[in-house]
Amino acid sequence: MANSINLAKLDANDIVAINNAAYAGAIKVVAGKVAAGNVTFEIDGKTINLSDAGCSYLSTSLEPINRAKAEERPAEVLLALAAKSTELITPTDCTNPTVKSGAASTSFARGEKELDLAKLSDSDMIRFNHIGKTGEINVLEVKPGEATIQVDGNVIELSDAGASYIDNNYKEIKMANAEADPTLVLFALKAGTTKLVSASKVSNQKIAKGAIDTVFII
Amino acid sequence: MKKIILLISCLAILAGCKNKKAEETPQQPESQVTETVQEVGQAIEAVSQFLEENKIQAKSFGLRQEEDGTWQLNLKNLDANGEAAGELLKLTLADNVEIVTLENGNILSSALTDETKSALNNKFVGYWLDGDKISHIVEFAK
């Protein structure tokens, strides 16, 4: 976990988990749109532009806001663009004293969109972020094509033969339901493997294209 | 487990009858009443021993509801060192199973819900089987 992330150092395949008391999500860069003092990036499917000249703060409702609005409601500032840079920073590190003192801290961590459960040790703790929601995964048993896991305390069985997707209410769902609204899908068990994958990375393109990234962090 | 409950019920009835008889015949010798109480005590002790011997200790990882509405407990039995070991077991709860949680004294019935199903997440439990189904669960501190 870090207090900042430099977008210029990310490539198109990278994903970053962002966590604040009021929001948890995933950030990725938009190719060719990162310059000092003016960055465009994507957070949970929403494209955001922050710049020194315009809005340099992002609210916890994912709206770019200017300094006056950030000072008005510092507790609702999720992150800020550091001046003349490509770095997104926690509002608690802002130079603006009103924002700095009134904000909650935000952390950034490089994550993954795919996770092989068989390669984890018993002591590994897995977290995930998905559109404002964060949770914890514990592995109970895993075999190729079958996984029993606890997701925020809910025992979930994913399998090739049964339901291989989980929705954001922690219910096991089958492909037809996942296709009906891919934005509700948290992640899936990759067929024939021991891997959990973000819904945006499943082989079913109808689901992958409509899904919002889930980021896994160990 | 049904036999055990039946046995306990019979003992309770027996004790009740003998006490009632004792009330009806106040002149009954005190030694006879004492003998009856001792008999009941011994029988209860035998039942307790039977229950203890047939209790399986395990670490419970939580309940999950199947599509048909039945509840399944995910657990690993404890080895001789008291550690959860071996394969993950997925045992079905019998109808009307009672789950006693010792920490707060509450009793959960088989009418589990999404809100109460996490009561047995990562807990140490003793359980009894009736056939291949769990008939009773007792949580214990470790």
Coordinates of N, CA and C in Angstrom, one line a residue, chain A:
Chain A
M1 N 0.8 -1.2 0.0 CA 0.0 0.0 0.0 C 0.9 1.3 0.0
A2 N 0.5 2.2 -0.8 CA 1.3 3.4 -0.9 C 0.4 4.6 -0.9
N3 N 1.0 5.8 -0.6 CA 0.2 7.0 -0.5 C 0.0 7.7 -1.9
S4 N 0.6 7.1 -2.9 CA 0.5 7.7 -4.2 C 0.8 6.7 -5.3
I5 N 0.4 7.0 -6.5 CA 0.7 6.2 -7.7 C 1.0 7.1 -8.9
N6 N 2.1 6.7 -9.5 CA 2.5 7.5 -10.7 C 2.0 6.9 -11.9
L7 N 1.0 7.6 -12.6 CA 0.3 7.0 -13.7 C 1.3 6.8 -14.9
A8 N 2.3 7.6 -15.0 CA 3.3 7.5 -16.1 C 4.0 6.2 -16.0
K9 N 4.0 5.5 -14.9 CA 4.8 4.3 -14.8 C 3.9 3.0 -14.9
L10 N 2.6 3.3 -15.3 CA 1.7 2.1 -15.5 C 1.6 1.9 -17.0
D11 N 1.4 0.6 -17.4 CA 1.0 0.3 -18.8 C -0.4 -0.1 -18.8
A12 N -0.9 -0.3 -20.0 CA -2.3 -0.6 -20.3 C -2.9 -1.8 -19.5
N13 N -2.0 -2.7 -19.2 CA -2.5 -3.9 -18.5 C -2.4 -3.8 -17.0
D14 N -1.8 -2.8 -16.5 CA -1.7 -2.6 -15.0 C -3.1 -2.2 -14.4
I15 N -3.3 -2.6 -13.2 CA -4.5 -2.2 -12.5 C -4.0 -1.9 -11.0
V16 N -4.6 -0.8 -10.5 CA -4.2 -0.4 -9.2 C -5.5 -0.3 -8.3
A17 N -5.4 -0.9 -7.1 CA -6.5 -0.9 -6.2 C -6.4 0.4 -5.4
I18 N -7.5 1.1 -5.2 CA -7.5 2.3 -4.4 C -8.5 2.2 -3.3
N19 N -8.1 2.5 -2.1 CA -8.9 2.3 -0.9 C -9.0 3.5 0.0
N20 N -10.2 3.9 0.3 CA -10.4 5.0 1.2 C -11.6 4.6 2.1
A21 N -11.8 5.2 3.2 CA -12.9 4.8 4.1 C -14.2 4.9 3.4
A22 N -14.3 5.8 2.4 CA -15.6 6.0 1.7 C -15.7 5.3 0.3
Y23 N -14.6 4.8 -0.2 CA -14.6 4.2 -1.5 C -13.5 3.2 -1.7
A24 N -13.8 2.2 -2.5 CA -12.8 1.2 -2.9 C -13.0 0.8 -4.3
G25 N -12.0 0.9 -5.1 CA -12.1 0.6 -6.5 C -10.8 0.3 -7.2
A26 N -10.9 0.4 -8.5 CA -9.7 0.0 -9.3 C -9.4 1.1 -10.4
I27 N -8.1 1.4 -10.5 CA -7.7 2.5 -11.5 C -6.9 1.8 -12.6
K28 N -7.1 2.3 -13.8 CA -6.1 1.9 -14.9 C -5.9 3.1 -15.8
V29 N -4.8 3.1 -16.5 CA -4.5 4.3 -17.3 C -5.2 4.2 -18.7
V30 N -5.4 5.3 -19.3 CA -5.9 5.4 -20.7 C -4.7 5.7 -21.5
A31 N -4.4 4.8 -22.4 CA -3.2 4.9 -23.2 C -3.0 6.3 -23.9
G32 N -1.8 6.9 -23.7 CA -1.5 8.1 -24.4 C -2.2 9.4 -23.7
K33 N -2.7 9.2 -22.6 CA -3.4 10.4 -22.0 C -2.8 10.8 -20.6
V34 N -1.6 10.5 -20.5 CA -0.9 10.9 -19.2 C 0.2 11.9 -19.5
A35 N 0.1 13.1 -19.0 CA 1.1 14.1 -19.1 C 1.2 14.9 -17.8
A36 N 2.4 15.5 -17.6 CA 2.5 16.2 -16.3 C 1.5 17.3 -16.2
G37 N 0.7 17.3 -15.2 CA -0.3 18.3 -15.0 C -1.6 18.1 -15.7
N38 N -1.7 17.0 -16.4 CA -3.0 16.7 -17.1 C -3.0 15.2 -17.4
V39 N -3.9 14.5 -16.6 CA -3.9 13.0 -16.7 C -5.4 12.6 -17.0
T40 N -5.5 11.5 -17.8 CA -6.8 10.9 -17.9 C -6.6 9.4 -17.6
F41 N -7.5 9.0 -16.7 CA -7.4 7.6 -16.3 C -8.9 7.0 -16.1
E42 N -8.9 5.7 -15.9 CA -10.3 5.1 -15.7 C -10.4 4.6 -14.3
I43 N -11.5 4.8 -13.7 CA -11.7 4.2 -12.3 C -13.1 3.6 -12.4
D44 N -13.1 2.3 -12.2 CA -14.3 1.5 -12.2 C -15.3 1.8 -13.4
G45 N -14.6 1.8 -14.5 CA -15.4 2.0 -15.8 C -15.7 3.4 -16.1
K46 N -15.3 4.4 -15.3 CA -15.6 5.8 -15.6 C -14.3 6.5 -15.9
T47 N -14.3 7.2 -17.0 CA -13.1 8.0 -17.5 C -13.0 9.3 -16.8
I48 N -11.9 9.6 -16.2 CA -11.7 10.8 -15.4 C -10.5 11.6 -15.9
N49 N -10.7 12.9 -16.1 CA -9.6 13.8 -16.4 C -9.4 14.8 -15.3
L50 N -8.1 14.8 -14.8 CA -7.7 15.8 -13.8 C -6.6 16.6 -14.4
S51 N -6.6 17.9 -14.1 CA -5.5 18.8 -14.6 C -5.2 19.9 -13.6
D52 N -4.0 20.5 -13.7 CA -3.7 21.6 -12.9 C -4.6 22.8 -13.2
A53 N -4.9 22.9 -14.5 CA -5.7 24.1 -15.0 C -7.1 24.0 -14.6
G54 N -7.6 22.8 -14.5 CA -9.1 22.6 -14.2 C -9.3 22.0 -12.9
C55 N -10.0 20.8 -12.9 CA -10.2 20.1 -11.6 C -9.0 19.2 -11.3
S56 N -8.5 19.3 -10.1 CA -7.3 18.5 -9.8 C -7.6 17.5 -8.7
Y57 N -8.9 17.5 -8.2 CA -9.3 16.6 -7.2 C -10.4 15.7 -7.7
L58 N -10.5 14.5 -7.1 CA -11.6 13.5 -7.4 C -12.3 13.2 -6.2
S59 N -13.7 13.4 -6.3 CA -14.5 13.1 -5.1 C -14.8 11.6 -4.9
T60 N -15.2 11.3 -3.7 CA -15.6 9.8 -3.4 C -16.8 9.4 -4.3
S61 N -17.5 10.3 -4.9 CA -18.6 9.9 -5.8 C -18.1 10.0 -7.3
L62 N -16.8 10.0 -7.4 CA -16.1 9.9 -8.7 C -16.4 11.1 -9.6
E63 N -16.5 12.3 -9.0 CA -16.6 13.5 -9.8 C -15.4 14.3 -9.7
P64 N -14.8 14.8 -10.8 CA -13.7 15.7 -10.7 C -14.2 17.0 -10.1
I65 N -13.4 17.6 -9.1 CA -13.8 18.8 -8.4 C -12.6 19.8 -8.4
N66 N -12.9 21.1 -8.3 CA -11.9 22.0 -8.2 C -11.5 22.3 -6.7
R67 N -10.5 23.2 -6.5 CA -10.0 23.4 -5.2 C -11.1 23.9 -4.2
A68 N -11.9 24.9 -4.7 CA -12.9 25.4 -3.9 C -13.9 24.3 -3.3
K69 N -14.3 23.4 -4.2 CA -15.2 22.4 -3.8 C -14.5 21.4 -2.9
A70 N -13.2 21.1 -3.1 CA -12.4 20.2 -2.3 C -12.3 20.8 -0.9
E71 N -12.1 22.1 -0.8 CA -11.9 22.8 0.5 C -13.3 22.8 1.2
E72 N -14.4 22.9 0.5 CA -15.7 22.9 1.1 C -16.0 21.6 1.7
R73 N -15.7 20.5 1.1 CA -16.0 19.1 1.6 C -14.7 18.2 1.5
P74 N -13.7 18.5 2.3 CA -12.5 17.7 2.2 C -12.6 16.3 2.6
A75 N -13.6 15.9 3.4 CA -13.9 14.5 3.8 C -14.3 13.7 2.6
E76 N -14.8 14.4 1.5 CA -15.3 13.7 0.3 C -14.3 13.6 -0.8
V77 N -13.0 14.0 -0.5 CA -12.0 14.0 -1.5 C -11.3 12.6 -1.5
L78 N -11.3 11.9 -2.7 CA -10.8 10.6 -2.7 C -9.3 10.7 -3.1
L79 N -8.9 11.5 -4.0 CA -7.5 11.7 -4.4 C -7.3 13.0 -5.1
A80 N -6.0 13.3 -5.3 CA -5.7 14.6 -6.0 C -4.6 14.3 -7.0
L81 N -4.5 15.2 -8.0 CA -3.3 15.1 -8.9 C -2.3 16.1 -8.3
A82 N -1.1 15.6 -8.0 CA 0.0 16.5 -7.5 C 0.3 17.5 -8.6
A83 N 0.5 18.7 -8.3 CA 0.8 19.8 -9.3 C 2.0 19.5 -10.2
K84 N 1.8 19.7 -11.4 CA 2.8 19.6 -12.5 C 3.4 18.2 -12.5
S85 N 2.6 17.2 -12.2 CA 3.1 15.8 -12.2 C 2.1 14.9 -12.8
T86 N 2.4 13.6 -12.8 CA 1.5 12.6 -13.3 C 1.1 11.7 -12.1
E87 N 1.3 12.2 -10.9 CA 1.1 11.4 -9.7 C -0.2 11.7 -9.0
L88 N -1.0 10.6 -8.8 CA -2.2 10.7 -8.0 C -1.8 10.5 -6.5
I89 N -2.3 11.3 -5.6 CA -1.9 11.2 -4.2 C -3.1 11.2 -3.3
T90 N -2.8 10.7 -2.1 CA -3.9 10.7 -1.1 C -4.1 12.2 -0.7
P91 N -5.4 12.5 -0.5 CA -5.6 13.9 -0.1 C -5.0 14.4 1.2
T92 N -4.6 13.4 2.0 CA -3.9 13.8 3.3 C -2.5 14.2 3.0
D93 N -2.0 14.1 1.8 CA -0.6 14.6 1.4 C -0.7 15.8 0.6
C94 N -1.9 16.4 0.4 CA -2.0 17.6 -0.4 C -1.3 18.8 0.3
T95 N -0.9 19.7 -0.5 CA -0.2 20.9 0.1 C -1.3 21.9 0.6
N96 N -2.5 21.8 0.1 CA -3.6 22.6 0.5 C -3.9 22.2 2.0
P97 N -3.7 23.1 3.0 CA -3.9 22.7 4.4 C -5.4 22.3 4.7
T98 N -6.4 23.0 4.1 CA -7.8 22.7 4.4 C -8.1 21.3 4.0
V99 N -7.7 20.9 2.8 CA -8.0 19.6 2.3 C -7.2 18.6 3.1
K100 N -5.9 18.9 3.3 CA -5.0 17.9 4.0 C -5.6 17.6 5.4
S101 N -6.0 18.6 6.1 CA -6.4 18.3 7.5 C -7.8 17.7 7.6
G102 N -8.6 18.0 6.5 CA -10.0 17.5 6.6 C -10.3 16.2 5.9
A103 N -9.3 15.7 5.2 CA -9.6 14.5 4.4 C -9.2 13.2 5.1
A104 N -9.8 12.1 4.6 CA -9.4 10.8 5.1 C -8.3 10.2 4.1
S105 N -7.5 9.4 4.6 CA -6.4 8.9 3.8 C -6.8 7.9 2.7
T106 N -6.1 7.9 1.6 CA -6.4 7.0 0.5 C -5.1 6.2 0.3
S107 N -5.2 4.9 0.0 CA -4.0 4.1 -0.3 C -4.1 3.5 -1.7
F108 N -3.0 3.3 -2.3 CA -2.9 2.7 -3.6 C -2.1 1.4 -3.6
A109 N -2.5 0.4 -4.3 CA -1.7 -0.8 -4.4 C -1.8 -1.5 -5.7
R110 N -0.7 -1.9 -6.3 CA -0.8 -2.6 -7.6 C -1.5 -3.9 -7.3
G111 N -2.4 -4.3 -8.2 CA -3.2 -5.5 -8.0 C -3.1 -6.4 -9.2
E112 N -4.0 -7.4 -9.2 CA -4.1 -8.3 -10.4 C -5.5 -8.5 -10.8
K113 N -5.7 -8.9 -12.0 CA -7.1 -9.2 -12.5 C -7.3 -10.8 -12.5
E114 N -6.2 -11.5 -12.2 CA -6.3 -12.9 -12.2 C -5.4 -13.4 -11.1
L115 N -5.9 -14.5 -10.4 CA -5.2 -15.0 -9.2 C -5.3 -16.5 -9.1
D116 N -4.2 -17.1 -9.1 CA -4.1 -18.6 -9.0 C -4.2 -19.0 -7.5
L117 N -5.3 -19.5 -7.1 CA -5.5 -19.9 -5.7 C -4.6 -21.0 -5.2
A118 N -4.2 -21.9 -6.2 CA -3.4 -23.0 -5.8 C -2.0 -22.5 -5.4
K119 N -1.6 -21.3 -5.9 CA -0.2 -20.9 -5.6 C -0.2 -20.0 -4.3
L120 N -1.3 -19.9 -3.6 CA -1.3 -19.1 -2.4 C -0.9 -19.9 -1.2
S121 N -0.3 -19.3 -0.2 CA 0.0 -20.0 1.1 C -1.2 -19.8 2.0
D122 N -1.2 -20.6 3.1 CA -2.3 -20.4 4.1 C -2.4 -19.0 4.7
S123 N -1.2 -18.4 4.8 CA -1.1 -17.1 5.5 C -1.5 -15.9 4.6
D124 N -1.6 -16.2 3.3 CA -1.9 -15.1 2.3 C -3.3 -14.6 2.6
M125 N -3.5 -13.3 2.7 CA -4.8 -12.7 2.8 C -5.1 -12.0 1.5
I126 N -6.3 -12.4 0.9 CA -6.6 -11.8 -0.4 C -7.8 -10.8 -0.2
R127 N -7.6 -9.6 -0.8 CA -8.7 -8.7 -0.8 C -9.1 -8.4 -2.2
F128 N -10.3 -7.9 -2.4 CA -10.7 -7.5 -3.8 C -11.4 -6.2 -3.7
N129 N -11.4 -5.4 -4.8 CA -12.2 -4.2 -4.9 C -13.0 -4.3 -6.1
H130 N -14.2 -3.8 -6.1 CA -15.1 -3.8 -7.2 C -16.2 -2.7 -7.1
I131 N -16.0 -1.7 -7.9 CA -17.0 -0.6 -7.9 C -17.4 -0.1 -6.5
G132 N -16.5 0.4 -5.7 CA -16.9 0.9 -4.4 C -16.9 -0.1 -3.3
K133 N -16.8 -1.4 -3.6 CA -16.9 -2.4 -2.6 C -15.6 -3.1 -2.4
T134 N -15.2 -3.4 -1.2 CA -14.0 -4.2 -0.9 C -14.4 -5.3 0.0
G135 N -13.6 -6.4 -0.2 CA -13.9 -7.6 0.6 C -12.7 -8.5 0.7
E136 N -12.9 -9.6 1.5 CA -11.8 -10.5 1.8 C -12.2 -11.9 1.3
I137 N -11.2 -12.6 0.7 CA -11.4 -13.9 0.2 C -10.5 -14.9 1.0
N138 N -11.1 -16.0 1.5 CA -10.3 -17.0 2.2 C -10.5 -18.3 1.4
V139 N -9.5 -19.0 1.1 CA -9.6 -20.3 0.3 C -9.8 -21.4 1.3
L140 N -10.9 -22.2 1.0 CA -11.1 -23.4 1.9 C -10.6 -24.6 1.2
E141 N -10.9 -24.7 -0.1 CA -10.4 -25.9 -0.9 C -10.4 -25.5 -2.4
V142 N -9.4 -26.0 -3.1 CA -9.4 -25.7 -4.5 C -8.8 -26.8 -5.3
K143 N -9.5 -27.1 -6.4 CA -9.0 -28.2 -7.3 C -9.3 -27.6 -8.7
P144 N -8.7 -28.1 -9.8 CA -9.0 -27.6 -11.1 C -10.5 -27.7 -11.4
G145 N -11.1 -26.6 -11.7 CA -12.5 -26.6 -12.0 C -13.4 -26.5 -10.8
E146 N -12.9 -26.4 -9.6 CA -13.7 -26.4 -8.4 C -13.0 -25.6 -7.3
A147 N -13.8 -24.7 -6.7 CA -13.2 -23.9 -5.6 C -14.2 -23.6 -4.5
T148 N -13.8 -23.9 -3.3 CA -14.7 -23.5 -2.2 C -14.0 -22.4 -1.4
I149 N -14.6 -21.2 -1.4 CA -14.0 -20.1 -0.8 C -14.9 -19.4 0.2
Q150 N -14.4 -18.6 1.1 CA -15.2 -17.7 1.9 C -15.0 -16.3 1.3
V151 N -16.1 -15.6 1.0 CA -16.0 -14.2 0.5 C -16.8 -13.4 1.5
D152 N -16.0 -12.6 2.2 CA -16.6 -11.8 3.3 C -17.5 -12.6 4.2
G153 N -17.0 -13.8 4.5 CA -17.7 -14.7 5.5 C -18.8 -15.6 4.8
N154 N -19.0 -15.4 3.5 CA -20.0 -16.2 2.8 C -19.3 -17.4 2.2
V155 N -19.8 -18.6 2.5 CA -19.1 -19.8 1.8 C -19.7 -19.9 0.4
I156 N -18.8 -19.9 -0.6 CA -19.1 -19.9 -2.0 C -18.5 -21.1 -2.7
E157 N -19.3 -21.8 -3.4 CA -18.7 -22.9 -4.2 C -18.8 -22.5 -5.7
L158 N -17.6 -22.5 -6.3 CA -17.6 -22.2 -7.8 C -17.1 -23.4 -8.5
S159 N -17.7 -23.8 -9.6 CA -17.3 -25.0 -10.3 C -17.7 -24.9 -11.8
D160 N -16.9 -25.6 -12.6 CA -17.2 -25.7 -14.0 C -18.6 -26.3 -14.2
A161 N -18.9 -27.3 -13.3 CA -20.2 -28.0 -13.5 C -21.4 -27.3 -13.0
G162 N -21.2 -26.4 -12.1 CA -22.3 -25.6 -11.5 C -22.2 -24.1 -11.8
A163 N -22.3 -23.3 -10.8 CA -22.2 -21.9 -10.9 C -20.7 -21.5 -10.9
S164 N -20.2 -20.8 -11.9 CA -18.8 -20.4 -11.8 C -18.6 -18.9 -11.7
Y165 N -19.7 -18.2 -11.5 CA -19.5 -16.7 -11.2 C -20.1 -16.4 -9.9
I166 N -19.6 -15.2 -9.3 CA -20.2 -14.7 -8.1 C -20.6 -13.3 -8.3
D167 N -21.8 -12.9 -7.8 CA -22.2 -11.5 -8.0 C -21.9 -10.7 -6.8
N168 N -22.2 -9.4 -6.9 CA -21.7 -8.5 -5.8 C -22.6 -8.6 -4.6
N169 N -23.6 -9.5 -4.6 CA -24.3 -9.8 -3.3 C -23.8 -11.1 -2.8
Y170 N -22.7 -11.6 -3.3 CA -22.1 -12.8 -2.8 C -23.0 -14.0 -3.1
K171 N -23.6 -14.0 -4.2 CA -24.4 -15.2 -4.6 C -23.7 -15.9 -5.8
E172 N -23.7 -17.2 -5.8 CA -23.2 -17.9 -6.9 C -24.2 -17.8 -8.1
I173 N -23.7 -17.5 -9.3 CA -24.6 -17.4 -10.4 C -24.0 -18.1 -11.6
K174 N -24.9 -18.5 -12.5 CA -24.5 -19.2 -13.7 C -24.3 -18.2 -14.8
M175 N -23.8 -18.8 -15.9 CA -23.5 -17.9 -17.1 C -24.6 -17.0 -17.6
A176 N -25.8 -17.6 -17.6 CA -26.9 -16.8 -18.2 C -27.2 -15.6 -17.3
N177 N -27.1 -15.7 -16.0 CA -27.4 -14.6 -15.1 C -26.2 -13.6 -15.2
A178 N -25.0 -14.1 -15.4 CA -23.8 -13.2 -15.5 C -23.9 -12.4 -16.8
E179 N -24.4 -13.1 -17.9 CA -24.6 -12.4 -19.1 C -25.7 -11.3 -19.1
A180 N -26.7 -11.6 -18.2 CA -27.8 -10.6 -18.1 C -27.4 -9.3 -17.6
D181 N -26.4 -9.2 -16.7 CA -25.9 -8.0 -16.2 C -24.4 -8.2 -15.7
P182 N -23.5 -8.1 -16.7 CA -22.1 -8.3 -16.3 C -21.5 -7.4 -15.3
T183 N -22.2 -6.2 -15.1 CA -21.6 -5.2 -14.1 C -21.8 -5.7 -12.7
L184 N -22.7 -6.7 -12.5 CA -22.9 -7.2 -11.2 C -21.9 -8.3 -10.8
V185 N -21.2 -8.8 -11.8 CA -20.3 -9.9 -11.6 C -19.0 -9.5 -10.9
L186 N -18.7 -10.1 -9.8 CA -17.4 -9.8 -9.1 C -16.2 -10.5 -9.8
F187 N -16.3 -11.8 -9.8 CA -15.3 -12.6 -10.5 C -15.8 -14.0 -10.8
A188 N -14.9 -14.8 -11.4 CA -15.3 -16.1 -11.8 C -14.2 -17.1 -11.6
L189 N -14.5 -18.4 -11.6 CA -13.5 -19.4 -11.7 C -13.2 -19.7 -13.1
K190 N -12.0 -19.6 -13.5 CA -11.6 -19.8 -14.9 C -11.7 -21.3 -15.2
A191 N -12.4 -21.7 -16.2 CA -12.7 -23.1 -16.5 C -11.5 -24.0 -16.5
G192 N -11.6 -25.1 -15.8 CA -10.6 -26.1 -15.8 C -9.3 -25.7 -15.0
T193 N -9.4 -24.6 -14.3 CA -8.2 -24.1 -13.6 C -8.5 -23.9 -12.1
T194 N -7.5 -23.4 -11.4 CA -7.7 -23.0 -10.0 C -7.6 -21.5 -9.9
K195 N -7.9 -20.8 -11.0 CA -7.7 -19.3 -11.0 C -9.0 -18.6 -10.9
L196 N -9.0 -17.5 -10.0 CA -10.1 -16.6 -10.0 C -9.8 -15.5 -11.0
V197 N -10.8 -15.1 -11.8 CA -10.5 -14.0 -12.7 C -11.6 -12.9 -12.6
S198 N -11.1 -11.7 -12.8 CA -12.1 -10.5 -12.8 C -13.1 -10.8 -14.0
A199 N -14.3 -10.4 -13.8 CA -15.3 -10.6 -14.8 C -14.9 -10.0 -16.1
S200 N -14.1 -9.0 -16.1 CA -13.6 -8.3 -17.3 C -12.6 -9.2 -18.0
K201 N -12.2 -10.3 -17.4 CA -11.1 -11.1 -18.1 C -11.6 -12.5 -18.4
V202 N -12.9 -12.8 -18.3 CA -13.4 -14.1 -18.6 C -13.4 -14.4 -20.1
S203 N -13.4 -15.6 -20.5 CA -13.4 -15.9 -21.9 C -14.7 -15.6 -22.6
N204 N -15.8 -15.6 -21.9 CA -17.1 -15.2 -22.5 C -17.1 -13.7 -22.8
Q205 N -17.0 -13.3 -24.0 CA -16.9 -11.9 -24.4 C -18.1 -11.1 -24.1
K206 N -19.2 -11.7 -24.1 CA -20.4 -10.9 -23.7 C -20.3 -10.4 -22.3
I207 N -19.8 -11.2 -21.4 CA -19.6 -10.9 -20.0 C -18.4 -9.9 -19.9
A208 N -17.3 -10.4 -20.5 CA -16.0 -9.6 -20.3 C -16.2 -8.1 -20.8
K209 N -16.9 -8.0 -21.9 CA -17.0 -6.6 -22.5 C -17.9 -5.7 -21.6
G210 N -18.9 -6.3 -21.0 CA -19.8 -5.5 -20.2 C -19.4 -5.4 -18.7
A211 N -18.4 -6.1 -18.3 CA -18.0 -6.1 -16.9 C -17.1 -5.0 -16.5
I212 N -17.1 -4.7 -15.2 CA -16.2 -3.7 -14.7 C -15.1 -4.5 -13.9
D213 N -13.8 -4.0 -14.1 CA -12.7 -4.7 -13.5 C -12.9 -4.9 -12.0
T214 N -12.5 -6.1 -11.6 CA -12.3 -6.4 -10.1 C -10.8 -6.6 -10.0
V215 N -10.3 -6.0 -8.9 CA -8.8 -6.1 -8.7 C -8.6 -6.9 -7.4
F216 N -7.7 -7.8 -7.5 CA -7.3 -8.7 -6.4 C -6.0 -8.1 -5.8
I217 N -5.9 -8.1 -4.5 CA -4.6 -7.6 -3.9 C -4.3 -8.7 -2.8
I218 N -3.0 -9.1 -2.8 CA -2.5 -10.0 -1.8 C -1.7 -9.3 -0.8

